[in-house]
């Protein structure tokens, strides 16, 4: 145990790094593992241990976003860290140099749109009991709605000879997104990986693998439905600070989101 003066024992250091390591097991939750739950409780109750965990993570190139009994250890990579996931690596299917930039834009906008679709209102993002949901088609439709809004905005600005100054990232993205077909298949019947629905599907499956979403079959739509976890909600709260996310929410506000965008559950642990 620490002595309260910032001195730590070998046991303290071992427990701090073990708590950090749980952050790399995104599907494991504290309520399913007694050791994990005890470490989370110690982090919550001992400020000195909390600081040890934060400092140890920083030394590894990681930022502690949160440690909670629902989500467990939620980590983010610091800039330049070996743990940083770059979109050029994520979108590996772009084989030609001139395609790579557009692929990064498409995959980036897919992830922004999933977050905005799952948490369409600030109060939803602030509510720990709120569970958002999305499907491939609902996210793709949401982005195309935003694309139409941006297209109309740019056309109006050009007609009035006014410069378009806000939402520059999204204005660039809608041109790339609209050039891609929604769905399609290759000559041998496989799903084409470069369609927008395939790109959205890849993003959703990635989030499932990271413990951010859960998936289940949707009999009515004959596809999968994805629901948010508390881990993802914490991540999106960080994302909400960027301008592009805020603008995406504003542009999508007129879409009929609330009919399928989210659902409420009786308790916080139902899907976490």
Coordinates of N, CA, C and O in Angstrom, one line a residue, residues 99-259:
X99 N -6.0 6.5 -53.8 CA -7.3 6.1 -53.1 C -7.2 6.3 -51.6 O -8.2 6.4 -50.9
X100 N -6.0 6.4 -51.1 CA -5.9 6.3 -49.6 C -6.5 7.4 -48.9 O -7.1 7.3 -47.9
X101 N -6.4 8.6 -49.4 CA -7.0 9.8 -48.8 C -8.5 9.7 -48.7 O -9.1 10.0 -47.7
X102 N -9.1 9.3 -49.8 CA -10.6 9.2 -49.8 C -11.0 8.0 -48.9 O -12.0 8.2 -48.2
X103 N -10.2 7.0 -48.8 CA -10.6 5.9 -47.9 C -10.5 6.3 -46.4 O -11.4 6.0 -45.6
X104 N -9.5 7.1 -46.1 CA -9.4 7.7 -44.7 C -10.7 8.5 -44.4 O -11.2 8.4 -43.3
X105 N -11.1 9.3 -45.3 CA -12.2 10.2 -45.1 C -13.5 9.3 -44.9 O -14.3 9.6 -44.0
X106 N -13.7 8.3 -45.8 CA -14.9 7.5 -45.7 C -14.9 6.8 -44.4 O -16.0 6.7 -43.7
X107 N -13.9 6.2 -43.9 CA -13.9 5.4 -42.7 C -14.0 6.3 -41.5 O -14.7 6.0 -40.5
X108 N -13.4 7.5 -41.6 CA -13.5 8.5 -40.5 C -15.0 9.0 -40.3 O -15.5 9.0 -39.2
X109 N -15.6 9.3 -41.4 CA -17.0 9.8 -41.4 C -17.9 8.6 -40.9 O -18.9 8.9 -40.3
X110 N -17.6 7.4 -41.3 CA -18.5 6.3 -40.8 C -18.5 6.2 -39.3 O -19.5 6.0 -38.6
X111 N -17.3 6.3 -38.7 CA -17.2 6.3 -37.2 C -17.9 7.5 -36.6 O -18.6 7.3 -35.5
X112 N -17.7 8.7 -37.1 CA -18.4 9.8 -36.6 C -19.9 9.7 -36.7 O -20.7 10.0 -35.8
X113 N -20.4 9.1 -37.8 CA -21.8 9.0 -38.0 C -22.4 7.9 -37.1 O -23.6 8.1 -36.6
X114 N -21.7 6.9 -36.8 CA -22.2 5.9 -35.8 C -22.4 6.5 -34.5 O -23.4 6.3 -33.8
X115 N -21.4 7.3 -34.0 CA -21.5 8.0 -32.7 C -22.7 8.9 -32.7 O -23.5 9.0 -31.7
X116 N -22.9 9.7 -33.8 CA -23.9 10.7 -33.8 C -25.3 10.0 -33.9 O -26.3 10.5 -33.4
X117 N -25.4 8.9 -34.6 CA -26.6 8.1 -34.8 C -27.0 7.5 -33.4 O -28.2 7.5 -33.1
X118 N -26.0 7.0 -32.7 CA -26.3 6.3 -31.4 C -26.7 7.3 -30.3 O -27.5 7.0 -29.4
X119 N -26.1 8.5 -30.4 CA -26.3 9.5 -29.3 C -26.7 10.8 -30.0 O -25.9 11.7 -30.1
X120 N -28.0 10.9 -30.5 CA -28.4 12.1 -31.3 C -28.6 13.3 -30.5 O -28.7 14.4 -31.1
X121 N -28.7 13.2 -29.2 CA -28.9 14.5 -28.4 C -27.9 14.5 -27.2 O -27.5 13.5 -26.7
X122 N -27.5 15.7 -26.8 CA -26.5 15.8 -25.7 C -27.0 15.1 -24.4 O -26.3 14.5 -23.7
X123 N -28.3 15.2 -24.2 CA -28.9 14.6 -23.0 C -28.8 13.1 -23.0 O -28.7 12.4 -22.0
X124 N -28.8 12.5 -24.2 CA -28.6 11.0 -24.3 C -27.2 10.7 -24.0 O -27.0 9.7 -23.3
X125 N -26.3 11.4 -24.4 CA -24.9 11.1 -24.1 C -24.6 11.3 -22.6 O -23.7 10.6 -22.1
X126 N -25.3 12.2 -22.0 CA -25.0 12.5 -20.5 C -25.7 11.5 -19.6 O -25.4 11.4 -18.4
X127 N -26.7 10.7 -20.1 CA -27.5 9.8 -19.3 C -26.8 8.4 -19.3 O -26.7 7.7 -20.3
X128 N -26.3 8.1 -18.1 CA -25.6 6.8 -18.0 C -26.5 5.6 -18.2 O -26.0 4.5 -18.5
X129 N -27.8 5.7 -18.2 CA -28.8 4.6 -18.4 C -29.2 4.5 -19.8 O -30.0 3.6 -20.2
X130 N -28.8 5.4 -20.7 CA -29.2 5.4 -22.1 C -28.5 4.4 -22.9 O -27.2 4.3 -22.8
X131 N -29.2 3.7 -23.8 CA -28.6 2.8 -24.7 C -29.0 3.2 -26.1 O -30.2 3.2 -26.5
X132 N -28.0 3.5 -26.9 CA -28.3 3.9 -28.3 C -28.2 2.7 -29.2 O -27.6 1.6 -28.8
X133 N -28.8 2.8 -30.4 CA -28.7 1.6 -31.3 C -28.6 2.1 -32.8 O -28.9 3.3 -33.1
X134 N -28.1 1.3 -33.6 CA -27.9 1.6 -35.0 C -27.9 0.3 -35.8 O -27.7 -0.8 -35.3
X135 N -28.1 0.5 -37.1 CA -28.0 -0.6 -38.1 C -27.1 0.0 -39.2 O -26.9 1.2 -39.3
X136 N -26.6 -0.9 -40.1 CA -25.8 -0.5 -41.2 C -26.6 0.5 -42.1 O -26.1 1.6 -42.4
X137 N -27.8 0.1 -42.4 CA -28.6 1.0 -43.3 C -29.0 2.3 -42.6 O -29.1 3.3 -43.3
X138 N -29.3 2.3 -41.3 CA -29.6 3.6 -40.7 C -28.5 4.5 -40.6 O -28.6 5.7 -40.8
X139 N -27.2 4.0 -40.4 CA -26.1 4.9 -40.4 C -25.8 5.4 -41.8 O -25.5 6.6 -42.0
X140 N -25.9 4.5 -42.8 CA -25.6 5.0 -44.1 C -26.7 6.0 -44.6 O -26.3 7.0 -45.2
X141 N -27.9 5.8 -44.2 CA -29.0 6.7 -44.5 C -28.8 8.1 -43.8 O -29.0 9.1 -44.4
X142 N -28.3 8.0 -42.6 CA -28.0 9.2 -41.8 C -26.9 10.0 -42.5 O -27.0 11.3 -42.7
X143 N -25.8 9.4 -42.9 CA -24.7 10.1 -43.6 C -25.2 10.7 -44.9 O -24.9 11.8 -45.3
X144 N -26.0 10.0 -45.7 CA -26.5 10.5 -47.0 C -27.5 11.7 -46.7 O -27.5 12.6 -47.6
X145 N -28.2 11.7 -45.6 CA -29.0 12.8 -45.3 C -28.1 14.0 -45.1 O -28.4 15.1 -45.6
X146 N -27.1 13.8 -44.3 CA -26.1 14.9 -44.0 C -25.5 15.4 -45.3 O -25.3 16.6 -45.6
X147 N -25.2 14.5 -46.2 CA -24.6 14.8 -47.5 C -25.5 15.7 -48.3 O -25.0 16.7 -48.9
X148 N -26.8 15.4 -48.3 CA -27.7 16.2 -49.0 C -27.8 17.6 -48.4 O -27.9 18.6 -49.1
X149 N -27.8 17.7 -47.1 CA -27.8 19.0 -46.4 C -26.6 19.8 -46.8 O -26.7 21.0 -47.1
X150 N -25.5 19.2 -46.8 CA -24.2 19.9 -47.2 C -24.2 20.3 -48.6 O -23.8 21.4 -49.0
X151 N -24.7 19.4 -49.5 CA -24.8 19.7 -50.9 C -25.6 21.0 -51.2 O -25.3 21.9 -51.9
X152 N -26.8 21.0 -50.5 CA -27.7 22.2 -50.7 C -27.0 23.4 -50.1 O -27.2 24.5 -50.7
X153 N -26.3 23.3 -49.0 CA -25.7 24.5 -48.4 C -24.6 25.0 -49.4 O -24.5 26.3 -49.6
X154 N -23.8 24.1 -49.9 CA -22.7 24.6 -50.8 C -23.3 25.2 -52.1 O -22.9 26.2 -52.6
X155 N -24.4 24.6 -52.6 CA -25.1 25.1 -53.8 C -25.6 26.5 -53.6 O -25.5 27.4 -54.4
X156 N -26.2 26.7 -52.4 CA -26.8 28.0 -52.1 C -25.7 29.0 -51.9 O -25.8 30.2 -52.3
X157 N -24.6 28.6 -51.3 CA -23.5 29.6 -51.1 C -22.9 30.0 -52.4 O -22.6 31.2 -52.6
X158 N -22.7 29.0 -53.3 CA -22.2 29.3 -54.6 C -23.1 30.3 -55.4 O -22.7 31.2 -56.1
X159 N -24.4 30.0 -55.3 CA -25.4 30.9 -55.9 C -25.3 32.3 -55.4 O -25.5 33.3 -56.2
X160 N -25.1 32.5 -54.1 CA -25.0 33.8 -53.5 C -23.6 34.4 -53.5 O -23.4 35.5 -53.0
X161 N -22.7 33.6 -54.1 CA -21.3 34.0 -54.1 C -20.7 34.2 -52.7 O -19.9 35.1 -52.5
X162 N -21.2 33.4 -51.8 CA -20.7 33.5 -50.4 C -19.8 32.3 -50.1 O -20.0 31.2 -50.5
X163 N -18.7 32.6 -49.4 CA -17.8 31.5 -49.1 C -18.4 30.7 -48.0 O -19.0 31.2 -47.1
X164 N -18.2 29.4 -48.1 CA -18.7 28.4 -47.1 C -17.6 28.2 -46.1 O -16.6 27.6 -46.4
X165 N -17.8 28.7 -44.8 CA -16.6 28.7 -43.9 C -16.7 27.6 -42.8 O -15.7 27.2 -42.3
X166 N -17.9 27.1 -42.5 CA -18.0 26.2 -41.4 C -18.2 24.7 -42.0 O -18.5 24.5 -43.1
X167 N -17.9 23.8 -41.1 CA -18.0 22.3 -41.4 C -17.2 21.9 -42.6 O -17.6 21.2 -43.5
X168 N -16.0 22.5 -42.7 CA -15.1 22.2 -43.9 C -14.8 20.7 -44.0 O -14.7 20.2 -45.1
X169 N -14.6 20.0 -42.9 CA -14.3 18.6 -43.0 C -15.4 17.8 -43.6 O -15.2 16.9 -44.4
X170 N -16.6 18.1 -43.1 CA -17.8 17.4 -43.6 C -18.1 17.8 -45.1 O -18.5 16.9 -45.9
X171 N -17.9 19.0 -45.5 CA -18.1 19.4 -46.9 C -17.2 18.6 -47.8 O -17.6 18.2 -48.9
X172 N -16.0 18.4 -47.4 CA -15.1 17.6 -48.1 C -15.5 16.1 -48.2 O -15.4 15.5 -49.2
X173 N -16.0 15.7 -47.1 CA -16.4 14.3 -47.0 C -17.6 13.9 -47.8 O -17.7 12.8 -48.4
X174 N -18.6 14.8 -47.9 CA -19.8 14.4 -48.6 C -19.6 14.2 -50.0 O -20.2 13.3 -50.7
X175 N -18.7 14.9 -50.6 CA -18.4 14.7 -52.1 C -17.8 13.3 -52.3 O -18.2 12.6 -53.2
X176 N -16.9 12.9 -51.4 CA -16.3 11.5 -51.5 C -17.4 10.5 -51.2 O -17.5 9.5 -51.9
X177 N -18.2 10.7 -50.2 CA -19.2 9.7 -49.8 C -20.3 9.5 -50.9 O -20.6 8.3 -51.2
X178 N -20.8 10.5 -51.5 CA -21.8 10.4 -52.5 C -21.3 9.8 -53.8 O -22.2 9.3 -54.5
X179 N -20.0 9.8 -54.0 CA -19.5 9.2 -55.2 C -19.5 7.6 -55.1 O -19.4 6.9 -56.1
X180 N -19.6 7.1 -53.9 CA -19.6 5.7 -53.7 C -21.0 5.1 -53.7 O -21.9 5.7 -53.1
X181 N -21.2 3.9 -54.3 CA -22.5 3.3 -54.2 C -22.8 2.8 -52.8 O -21.9 2.5 -52.0
X182 N -24.1 2.7 -52.5 CA -24.5 2.3 -51.2 C -24.2 0.8 -51.0 O -23.7 0.4 -49.9
X183 N -24.5 0.0 -51.9 CA -24.2 -1.4 -51.8 C -23.9 -2.0 -53.2 O -24.1 -1.3 -54.2
X184 N -23.3 -3.2 -53.2 CA -23.0 -3.8 -54.5 C -22.2 -5.1 -54.2 O -21.9 -5.4 -53.1
X185 N -21.9 -5.8 -55.3 CA -21.2 -7.1 -55.2 C -20.2 -7.2 -56.3 O -20.2 -6.5 -57.3
X186 N -19.2 -8.1 -56.0 CA -18.1 -8.3 -57.0 C -18.6 -9.3 -58.1 O -19.7 -9.8 -58.0
X187 N -17.8 -9.6 -59.1 CA -18.2 -10.5 -60.1 C -18.5 -11.9 -59.7 O -19.3 -12.6 -60.3
X188 N -17.9 -12.3 -58.6 CA -18.2 -13.7 -58.1 C -19.2 -13.7 -56.9 O -19.3 -14.7 -56.2
X189 N -19.9 -12.6 -56.8 CA -21.1 -12.6 -55.9 C -20.7 -12.1 -54.5 O -21.6 -12.0 -53.6
X190 N -19.5 -11.8 -54.2 CA -19.1 -11.3 -52.8 C -19.5 -9.8 -52.7 O -19.6 -9.1 -53.7
X191 N -19.7 -9.4 -51.4 CA -20.0 -8.0 -51.2 C -18.8 -7.2 -51.5 O -17.7 -7.5 -51.1
X192 N -19.0 -6.1 -52.2 CA -18.0 -5.2 -52.6 C -17.5 -4.4 -51.4 O -18.3 -3.8 -50.7
X193 N -16.2 -4.4 -51.1 CA -15.7 -3.8 -49.8 C -15.7 -2.3 -49.9 O -15.5 -1.7 -48.9
X194 N -15.8 -1.7 -51.1 CA -15.7 -0.3 -51.2 C -17.0 0.5 -51.2 O -17.0 1.7 -51.4
X195 N -18.1 -0.2 -51.1 CA -19.4 0.4 -51.0 C -19.5 1.1 -49.6 O -18.9 0.7 -48.6
X196 N -20.4 2.1 -49.5 CA -20.5 2.8 -48.2 C -21.1 1.9 -47.1 O -20.8 1.9 -46.0
X197 N -22.1 1.0 -47.5 CA -22.6 0.1 -46.5 C -21.6 -0.9 -46.0 O -21.6 -1.3 -44.8
X198 N -20.7 -1.3 -46.9 CA -19.6 -2.2 -46.4 C -18.6 -1.5 -45.5 O -18.2 -2.1 -44.5
X199 N -18.4 -0.2 -45.7 CA -17.5 0.6 -44.9 C -18.1 0.8 -43.5 O -17.5 0.7 -42.5
X200 N -19.4 1.1 -43.5 CA -20.2 1.3 -42.2 C -20.2 -0.1 -41.5 O -20.0 -0.1 -40.3
X201 N -20.4 -1.2 -42.2 CA -20.4 -2.5 -41.5 C -19.1 -2.8 -40.9 O -19.1 -3.4 -39.8
X202 N -18.0 -2.5 -41.6 CA -16.7 -2.7 -41.0 C -16.5 -1.9 -39.7 O -15.9 -2.4 -38.8
X203 N -16.9 -0.7 -39.7 CA -16.8 0.2 -38.6 C -17.6 -0.4 -37.4 O -17.1 -0.4 -36.2
X204 N -18.8 -0.9 -37.7 CA -19.7 -1.4 -36.6 C -19.0 -2.7 -36.0 O -19.0 -2.9 -34.8
X205 N -18.6 -3.6 -36.9 CA -17.9 -4.8 -36.4 C -16.7 -4.5 -35.6 O -16.4 -5.2 -34.6
X206 N -15.9 -3.5 -36.0 CA -14.7 -3.1 -35.3 C -15.1 -2.7 -33.9 O -14.4 -3.1 -32.9
X207 N -16.2 -1.9 -33.7 CA -16.6 -1.4 -32.4 C -17.1 -2.6 -31.6 O -17.0 -2.6 -30.3
X208 N -17.7 -3.6 -32.2 CA -18.1 -4.8 -31.4 C -16.9 -5.5 -30.9 O -16.8 -5.9 -29.7
X209 N -15.9 -5.7 -31.7 CA -14.6 -6.3 -31.3 C -14.0 -5.6 -30.1 O -13.3 -6.2 -29.3
X210 N -14.1 -4.3 -30.1 CA -13.5 -3.4 -29.1 C -14.4 -3.3 -27.8 O -14.1 -2.5 -26.9
X211 N -15.5 -4.0 -27.8 CA -16.4 -3.9 -26.6 C -17.2 -2.7 -26.5 O -17.7 -2.3 -25.5
X212 N -17.3 -1.9 -27.6 CA -18.0 -0.7 -27.6 C -19.5 -0.9 -28.0 O -20.4 -0.1 -27.5
X213 N -19.8 -1.9 -28.7 CA -21.2 -2.2 -29.1 C -21.4 -3.7 -28.9 O -20.5 -4.5 -28.9
X214 N -22.7 -4.0 -28.8 CA -23.1 -5.4 -28.8 C -24.0 -5.6 -30.1 O -24.5 -4.6 -30.6
X215 N -24.1 -6.8 -30.6 CA -24.8 -7.0 -31.8 C -25.8 -8.2 -31.6 O -25.6 -9.1 -30.8
X216 N -26.9 -8.1 -32.3 CA -27.9 -9.1 -32.3 C -28.7 -9.1 -33.6 O -28.6 -8.1 -34.4
X217 N -29.4 -10.2 -33.9 CA -30.1 -10.3 -35.1 C -31.4 -9.4 -35.0 O -32.1 -9.5 -34.0
X218 N -31.7 -8.7 -36.1 CA -33.0 -7.9 -36.2 C -33.9 -8.6 -37.2 O -33.7 -8.5 -38.4
X219 N -34.9 -9.4 -36.7 CA -35.7 -10.2 -37.5 C -36.5 -9.3 -38.5 O -36.7 -9.7 -39.7
X220 N -37.0 -8.1 -38.0 CA -37.8 -7.3 -38.9 C -37.0 -6.7 -40.1 O -37.5 -6.7 -41.2
X221 N -35.8 -6.3 -39.8 CA -35.0 -5.7 -40.9 C -34.1 -6.8 -41.6 O -33.4 -6.5 -42.5
X222 N -34.1 -8.0 -41.1 CA -33.3 -9.1 -41.7 C -31.8 -8.7 -41.7 O -31.1 -8.8 -42.7
X223 N -31.3 -8.2 -40.6 CA -29.9 -7.9 -40.5 C -29.5 -7.8 -39.0 O -30.2 -8.3 -38.2
X224 N -28.5 -7.1 -38.8 CA -28.0 -7.0 -37.4 C -28.3 -5.6 -36.8 O -28.3 -4.6 -37.6
X225 N -28.6 -5.6 -35.5 CA -28.8 -4.3 -34.8 C -27.7 -4.2 -33.8 O -27.3 -5.2 -33.1
X226 N -27.1 -3.0 -33.7 CA -26.0 -2.8 -32.8 C -26.4 -1.8 -31.7 O -27.0 -0.8 -32.0
X227 N -26.1 -2.2 -30.4 CA -26.4 -1.4 -29.3 C -25.2 -0.9 -28.5 O -24.2 -1.7 -28.5
X228 N -25.3 0.2 -28.0 CA -24.1 0.8 -27.3 C -23.9 0.2 -25.9 O -24.8 -0.2 -25.3
X229 N -22.6 0.2 -25.5 CA -22.2 -0.1 -24.1 C -21.8 1.1 -23.4 O -21.5 2.2 -24.0
X230 N -21.7 1.0 -22.1 CA -21.2 2.2 -21.3 C -19.8 2.5 -21.7 O -19.4 3.7 -21.7
X231 N -19.0 1.5 -22.1 CA -17.6 1.8 -22.6 C -17.6 2.7 -23.8 O -16.8 3.7 -23.9
X232 N -18.5 2.5 -24.7 CA -18.6 3.3 -25.9 C -19.1 4.7 -25.6 O -18.7 5.7 -26.1
X233 N -20.1 4.8 -24.7 CA -20.6 6.1 -24.2 C -19.5 7.0 -23.7 O -19.4 8.2 -24.0
X234 N -18.6 6.4 -22.9 CA -17.5 7.2 -22.4 C -16.6 7.6 -23.5 O -16.1 8.8 -23.5
X235 N -16.3 6.8 -24.5 CA -15.5 7.2 -25.6 C -16.1 8.3 -26.4 O -15.5 9.3 -26.8
X236 N -17.4 8.2 -26.6 CA -18.1 9.3 -27.4 C -18.2 10.6 -26.7 O -18.2 11.6 -27.3
X237 N -18.2 10.6 -25.4 CA -18.2 11.8 -24.6 C -16.9 12.6 -24.9 O -16.8 13.8 -25.0
X238 N -15.8 11.8 -25.1 CA -14.5 12.4 -25.5 C -14.6 13.0 -26.9 O -14.2 14.1 -27.2
X239 N -15.3 12.2 -27.8 CA -15.4 12.6 -29.2 C -16.3 13.9 -29.4 O -16.1 14.7 -30.3
X240 N -17.2 14.1 -28.4 CA -18.2 15.2 -28.6 C -17.5 16.5 -28.5 O -18.1 17.5 -28.9
X241 N -16.3 16.6 -28.1 CA -15.6 17.9 -28.0 C -15.1 18.4 -29.4 O -14.7 19.5 -29.5
X242 N -15.1 17.5 -30.4 CA -14.5 18.0 -31.7 C -15.6 18.6 -32.5 O -16.8 18.3 -32.5
X243 N -15.2 19.6 -33.3 CA -16.1 20.4 -34.1 C -16.9 19.6 -35.1 O -18.1 19.8 -35.3
X244 N -16.3 18.6 -35.8 CA -16.9 17.8 -36.8 C -18.1 17.0 -36.3 O -19.1 16.9 -36.9
X245 N -18.0 16.5 -35.0 CA -19.0 15.7 -34.4 C -20.2 16.6 -34.1 O -21.4 16.3 -34.4
X246 N -20.0 17.8 -33.6 CA -21.0 18.7 -33.2 C -21.8 19.1 -34.5 O -23.0 19.2 -34.5
X247 N -21.0 19.4 -35.6 CA -21.7 19.8 -36.8 C -22.5 18.7 -37.4 O -23.6 18.9 -38.0
X248 N -22.0 17.5 -37.3 CA -22.8 16.3 -37.8 C -24.1 16.2 -37.1 O -25.1 15.9 -37.7
X249 N -24.1 16.3 -35.8 CA -25.3 16.3 -35.0 C -26.3 17.4 -35.5 O -27.5 17.1 -35.6
X250 N -25.8 18.6 -35.7 CA -26.7 19.7 -36.1 C -27.3 19.4 -37.5 O -28.5 19.7 -37.7
X251 N -26.5 19.0 -38.4 CA -27.0 18.7 -39.8 C -27.9 17.6 -39.8 O -28.8 17.5 -40.6
X252 N -27.7 16.6 -38.9 CA -28.6 15.4 -38.9 C -29.9 15.6 -38.1 O -30.7 14.7 -38.0
X253 N -30.0 16.8 -37.5 CA -31.1 17.0 -36.5 C -32.5 16.9 -37.2 O -33.5 16.5 -36.6
X254 N -32.6 17.2 -38.5 CA -33.9 17.1 -39.2 C -34.2 15.7 -39.7 O -35.3 15.4 -40.2
X255 N -33.2 14.8 -39.6 CA -33.5 13.4 -40.0 C -34.4 12.8 -38.9 O -34.4 13.1 -37.7
X256 N -35.2 11.8 -39.3 CA -36.0 11.1 -38.4 C -35.2 10.1 -37.6 O -35.3 8.9 -37.8
X257 N -34.5 10.6 -36.6 CA -33.5 9.7 -35.9 C -34.2 9.0 -34.7 O -34.0 7.8 -34.5
X258 N -35.1 9.6 -34.1 CA -35.5 9.1 -32.8 C -36.4 7.9 -32.9 O -36.7 7.2 -31.9
X259 N -36.9 7.6 -34.0 CA -37.8 6.4 -34.2 C -37.0 5.1 -34.1 O -37.5 4.1 -33.6

